[in-house]
Amino acid sequence: VYTPDECQKMIDKYLDTFPAIRKWHEETRMEVIRYRMIATTWGRIFDFSGMQLSNDVFKKAYAYRPQSEVADLLNQWGFLFLHSYLKRARMRSRLNLQVHDALVVSALPEEAWTIASVTAESLQRPRLYKGEALSIPVSVKIGLNWGDMQEFKVLPPKPVFEDAVRELVRKGKLGGKE
């Protein structure tokens, strides 16, 4: 448990380490003041014209753009792309769910690597943000149930990934965790 002062010191240290965050906050704040709105690179608008400007409004603006960008990216390049890819490739694996910042797929072991690599590649496509090409990193989790997932922060080479999938299947046939 930390006191509010201790928390503020940690926040300040983080912001001192990454000064671009403060600059981005200031640019976002000025955009809201000037235009009473902000827009994502997809054209989605958050209109603040009916709101009294306050720290709460600015915090919403700071959070809106990145959260909306990720949601749009998942909708456009994740969900729709993957759904149509699975149909075109005549795969038997199925896209089950999109949750906040994740896609949930039931994949056959022999299709898992292809699905993971195609999805990661499509989601990590660079987008222009204020003239700068940036991409959002994608991690992949595999497992037989929600409570026991193996995460790859970066998609590993195919043999490593396929070995991990085979091990999951082997454990599943033995009745779960060993």
mmCIF file of C-alpha atoms in Angstrom:
data_model
loop_
_atom_site.group_PDB
_atom_site.id
_atom_site.type_symbol
_atom_site.label_atom_id
_atom_site.label_comp_id
_atom_site.label_asym_id
_atom_site.label_seq_id
_atom_site.Cartn_x
_atom_site.Cartn_y
_atom_site.Cartn_z
ATOM 1 C CA VAL A 1 0.000 0.000 0.000
ATOM 2 C CA TYR A 2 1.354 3.410 -1.000
ATOM 3 C CA THR A 3 0.347 6.858 0.182
ATOM 4 C CA PRO A 4 -0.912 9.419 -2.361
ATOM 5 C CA ASP A 5 2.403 11.289 -2.022
ATOM 6 C CA GLU A 6 4.398 8.125 -2.732
ATOM 7 C CA CYS A 7 2.220 7.427 -5.765
ATOM 8 C CA GLN A 8 2.706 10.975 -7.062
ATOM 9 C CA LYS A 9 6.491 10.617 -6.687
ATOM 10 C CA MET A 10 6.389 7.398 -8.745
ATOM 11 C CA ILE A 11 4.263 9.087 -11.412
ATOM 12 C CA ASP A 12 6.623 12.083 -11.530
ATOM 13 C CA LYS A 13 9.668 9.808 -11.809
ATOM 14 C CA TYR A 14 8.039 7.916 -14.696
ATOM 15 C CA LEU A 15 7.119 11.139 -16.497
ATOM 16 C CA ASP A 16 10.641 12.508 -15.949
ATOM 17 C CA THR A 17 12.015 9.308 -17.495
ATOM 18 C CA PHE A 18 9.687 9.641 -20.502
ATOM 19 C CA PRO A 19 9.313 13.400 -21.136
ATOM 20 C CA ALA A 20 7.450 12.851 -24.411
ATOM 21 C CA ILE A 21 4.386 11.842 -22.378
ATOM 22 C CA ARG A 22 4.127 15.305 -20.793
ATOM 23 C CA LYS A 23 4.590 16.878 -24.228
ATOM 24 C CA TRP A 24 1.837 14.664 -25.650
ATOM 25 C CA HIS A 25 -0.457 15.573 -22.729
ATOM 26 C CA GLU A 26 0.177 19.277 -23.361
ATOM 27 C CA GLU A 27 -0.517 18.945 -27.104
ATOM 28 C CA THR A 28 -3.724 17.004 -26.397
ATOM 29 C CA ARG A 29 -4.827 19.580 -23.809
ATOM 30 C CA MET A 30 -4.237 22.441 -26.275
ATOM 31 C CA GLU A 31 -6.152 20.609 -29.002
ATOM 32 C CA VAL A 32 -9.144 20.200 -26.677
ATOM 33 C CA ILE A 33 -8.987 23.868 -25.637
ATOM 34 C CA ARG A 34 -8.699 25.093 -29.245
ATOM 35 C CA TYR A 35 -11.194 22.826 -30.980
ATOM 36 C CA ARG A 36 -13.279 21.345 -28.144
ATOM 37 C CA MET A 37 -12.729 17.935 -29.794
ATOM 38 C CA ILE A 38 -10.080 15.407 -30.704
ATOM 39 C CA ALA A 39 -10.050 12.920 -33.567
ATOM 40 C CA THR A 40 -8.315 9.604 -34.090
ATOM 41 C CA THR A 41 -6.416 8.645 -37.226
ATOM 42 C CA TRP A 42 -9.559 6.699 -38.190
ATOM 43 C CA GLY A 43 -11.667 9.882 -38.052
ATOM 44 C CA ARG A 44 -13.515 9.011 -34.835
ATOM 45 C CA ILE A 45 -14.309 12.222 -32.930
ATOM 46 C CA PHE A 46 -14.725 12.857 -29.224
ATOM 47 C CA ASP A 47 -16.653 16.131 -28.930
ATOM 48 C CA PHE A 48 -16.071 18.119 -25.737
ATOM 49 C CA SER A 49 -18.142 21.155 -26.761
ATOM 50 C CA GLY A 50 -20.838 20.567 -24.129
ATOM 51 C CA MET A 51 -18.392 19.971 -21.300
ATOM 52 C CA GLN A 52 -16.778 22.390 -18.893
ATOM 53 C CA LEU A 53 -13.034 22.022 -19.297
ATOM 54 C CA SER A 54 -11.439 20.458 -16.242
ATOM 55 C CA ASN A 55 -8.707 17.983 -15.341
ATOM 56 C CA ASP A 56 -11.271 15.177 -15.659
ATOM 57 C CA VAL A 57 -12.056 16.227 -19.243
ATOM 58 C CA PHE A 58 -8.357 16.385 -20.106
ATOM 59 C CA LYS A 59 -7.790 12.933 -18.575
ATOM 60 C CA LYS A 60 -10.583 11.586 -20.782
ATOM 61 C CA ALA A 61 -8.889 13.155 -23.801
ATOM 62 C CA TYR A 62 -5.497 11.650 -22.883
ATOM 63 C CA ALA A 63 -7.073 8.191 -22.657
ATOM 64 C CA TYR A 64 -9.496 8.466 -25.574
ATOM 65 C CA ARG A 65 -7.144 8.592 -28.512
ATOM 66 C CA PRO A 66 -4.948 5.564 -27.688
ATOM 67 C CA GLN A 67 -7.885 3.466 -26.461
ATOM 68 C CA SER A 68 -9.975 4.340 -29.489
ATOM 69 C CA GLU A 69 -7.051 3.671 -31.832
ATOM 70 C CA VAL A 70 -6.566 0.193 -30.381
ATOM 71 C CA ALA A 71 -10.304 -0.538 -30.543
ATOM 72 C CA ASP A 72 -10.502 0.581 -34.168
ATOM 73 C CA LEU A 73 -7.370 -1.347 -35.044
ATOM 74 C CA LEU A 74 -8.835 -4.512 -33.524
ATOM 75 C CA ASN A 75 -12.159 -3.954 -35.298
ATOM 76 C CA GLN A 76 -10.716 -3.141 -38.713
ATOM 77 C CA TRP A 77 -7.496 -5.127 -38.926
ATOM 78 C CA GLY A 78 -8.114 -7.742 -36.310
ATOM 79 C CA PHE A 79 -11.665 -8.935 -36.148
ATOM 80 C CA LEU A 80 -12.770 -8.246 -39.733
ATOM 81 C CA PHE A 81 -9.448 -9.206 -41.294
ATOM 82 C CA LEU A 82 -9.047 -12.421 -39.315
ATOM 83 C CA HIS A 83 -12.654 -13.482 -39.807
ATOM 84 C CA SER A 84 -12.409 -13.091 -43.583
ATOM 85 C CA TYR A 85 -8.909 -14.650 -43.651
ATOM 86 C CA LEU A 86 -10.137 -17.792 -41.869
ATOM 87 C CA LYS A 87 -12.984 -18.132 -44.385
ATOM 88 C CA ARG A 88 -10.775 -17.475 -47.443
ATOM 89 C CA ALA A 89 -8.118 -19.934 -46.238
ATOM 90 C CA ARG A 90 -10.838 -22.514 -45.487
ATOM 91 C CA MET A 91 -9.510 -22.987 -41.980
ATOM 92 C CA ARG A 92 -11.506 -24.852 -39.378
ATOM 93 C CA SER A 93 -10.315 -22.607 -36.525
ATOM 94 C CA ARG A 94 -12.799 -19.971 -35.377
ATOM 95 C CA LEU A 95 -12.661 -16.417 -34.135
ATOM 96 C CA ASN A 96 -14.673 -16.553 -30.915
ATOM 97 C CA LEU A 97 -14.561 -13.141 -29.340
ATOM 98 C CA GLN A 98 -13.147 -9.660 -29.324
ATOM 99 C CA VAL A 99 -12.631 -8.353 -25.792
ATOM 100 C CA HIS A 100 -11.299 -4.836 -25.156
ATOM 101 C CA ASP A 101 -7.769 -5.289 -26.537
ATOM 102 C CA ALA A 102 -7.781 -8.977 -27.425
ATOM 103 C CA LEU A 103 -9.004 -11.415 -30.029
ATOM 104 C CA VAL A 104 -9.902 -14.898 -28.811
ATOM 105 C CA VAL A 105 -9.498 -17.709 -31.330
ATOM 106 C CA SER A 106 -10.164 -21.436 -31.023
ATOM 107 C CA ALA A 107 -7.395 -22.762 -33.223
ATOM 108 C CA LEU A 108 -6.515 -26.232 -34.326
ATOM 109 C CA PRO A 109 -2.877 -26.985 -33.429
ATOM 110 C CA GLU A 110 -1.881 -27.270 -37.089
ATOM 111 C CA GLU A 111 -3.429 -23.852 -37.862
ATOM 112 C CA ALA A 112 -2.312 -21.975 -34.723
ATOM 113 C CA TRP A 113 1.032 -20.651 -36.023
ATOM 114 C CA THR A 114 -0.459 -19.348 -39.264
ATOM 115 C CA ILE A 115 -3.290 -17.625 -37.406
ATOM 116 C CA ALA A 116 -0.943 -16.085 -34.827
ATOM 117 C CA SER A 117 1.558 -14.837 -37.401
ATOM 118 C CA VAL A 118 -1.012 -13.486 -39.874
ATOM 119 C CA THR A 119 -2.935 -11.734 -37.084
ATOM 120 C CA ALA A 120 0.175 -10.226 -35.482
ATOM 121 C CA GLU A 121 1.429 -9.028 -38.864
ATOM 122 C CA SER A 122 -1.881 -7.407 -39.753
ATOM 123 C CA LEU A 123 -2.278 -5.683 -36.369
ATOM 124 C CA GLN A 124 1.308 -4.402 -36.238
ATOM 125 C CA ARG A 125 0.937 -2.492 -39.483
ATOM 126 C CA PRO A 126 2.291 1.020 -39.014
ATOM 127 C CA ARG A 127 -0.214 3.898 -38.807
ATOM 128 C CA LEU A 128 0.618 7.572 -39.121
ATOM 129 C CA TYR A 129 0.337 9.542 -35.881
ATOM 130 C CA LYS A 130 1.094 13.220 -36.376
ATOM 131 C CA GLY A 131 3.289 12.336 -39.340
ATOM 132 C CA GLU A 132 5.155 9.577 -37.476
ATOM 133 C CA ALA A 133 4.752 5.921 -38.517
ATOM 134 C CA LEU A 134 4.124 3.885 -35.370
ATOM 135 C CA SER A 135 2.791 0.421 -34.695
ATOM 136 C CA ILE A 136 1.229 -1.179 -31.660
ATOM 137 C CA PRO A 137 3.082 -4.262 -30.428
ATOM 138 C CA VAL A 138 1.119 -7.516 -30.375
ATOM 139 C CA SER A 139 1.565 -10.311 -27.875
ATOM 140 C CA VAL A 140 0.149 -13.812 -28.292
ATOM 141 C CA LYS A 141 -1.182 -16.130 -25.604
ATOM 142 C CA ILE A 142 -1.875 -19.810 -26.047
ATOM 143 C CA GLY A 143 -3.634 -22.207 -23.727
ATOM 144 C CA LEU A 144 -6.330 -24.774 -23.266
ATOM 145 C CA ASN A 145 -8.249 -22.585 -20.809
ATOM 146 C CA TRP A 146 -8.325 -18.999 -19.523
ATOM 147 C CA GLY A 147 -6.636 -19.863 -16.251
ATOM 148 C CA ASP A 148 -3.491 -21.344 -17.752
ATOM 149 C CA MET A 149 -2.080 -19.333 -20.634
ATOM 150 C CA GLN A 150 1.458 -19.051 -21.963
ATOM 151 C CA GLU A 151 2.269 -15.567 -23.222
ATOM 152 C CA PHE A 152 4.713 -14.593 -25.920
ATOM 153 C CA LYS A 153 5.455 -10.850 -25.720
ATOM 154 C CA VAL A 154 6.915 -11.201 -29.214
ATOM 155 C CA LEU A 155 5.798 -13.961 -31.543
ATOM 156 C CA PRO A 156 8.593 -16.562 -31.469
ATOM 157 C CA PRO A 157 9.919 -18.463 -34.475
ATOM 158 C CA LYS A 158 7.548 -21.090 -35.825
ATOM 159 C CA PRO A 159 9.368 -24.135 -34.342
ATOM 160 C CA VAL A 160 9.342 -22.633 -30.832
ATOM 161 C CA PHE A 161 5.655 -21.714 -31.093
ATOM 162 C CA GLU A 162 4.676 -25.119 -32.482
ATOM 163 C CA ASP A 163 6.640 -26.908 -29.722
ATOM 164 C CA ALA A 164 4.699 -24.896 -27.125
ATOM 165 C CA VAL A 165 1.381 -25.791 -28.802
ATOM 166 C CA ARG A 166 2.336 -29.501 -28.922
ATOM 167 C CA GLU A 167 3.229 -29.387 -25.219
ATOM 168 C CA LEU A 168 -0.156 -27.833 -24.391
ATOM 169 C CA VAL A 169 -1.947 -30.536 -26.345
ATOM 170 C CA ARG A 170 0.142 -33.235 -24.644
ATOM 171 C CA LYS A 171 -0.701 -31.832 -21.194
ATOM 172 C CA GLY A 172 -4.363 -31.557 -22.145
ATOM 173 C CA LYS A 173 -4.487 -35.251 -23.080
ATOM 174 C CA LEU A 174 -2.875 -36.115 -19.751
ATOM 175 C CA GLY A 175 -5.614 -34.312 -17.854
ATOM 176 C CA GLY A 176 -4.288 -30.789 -17.396
ATOM 177 C CA LYS A 177 -1.362 -29.361 -15.427
ATOM 178 C CA GLU A 178 1.416 -31.642 -14.330
#
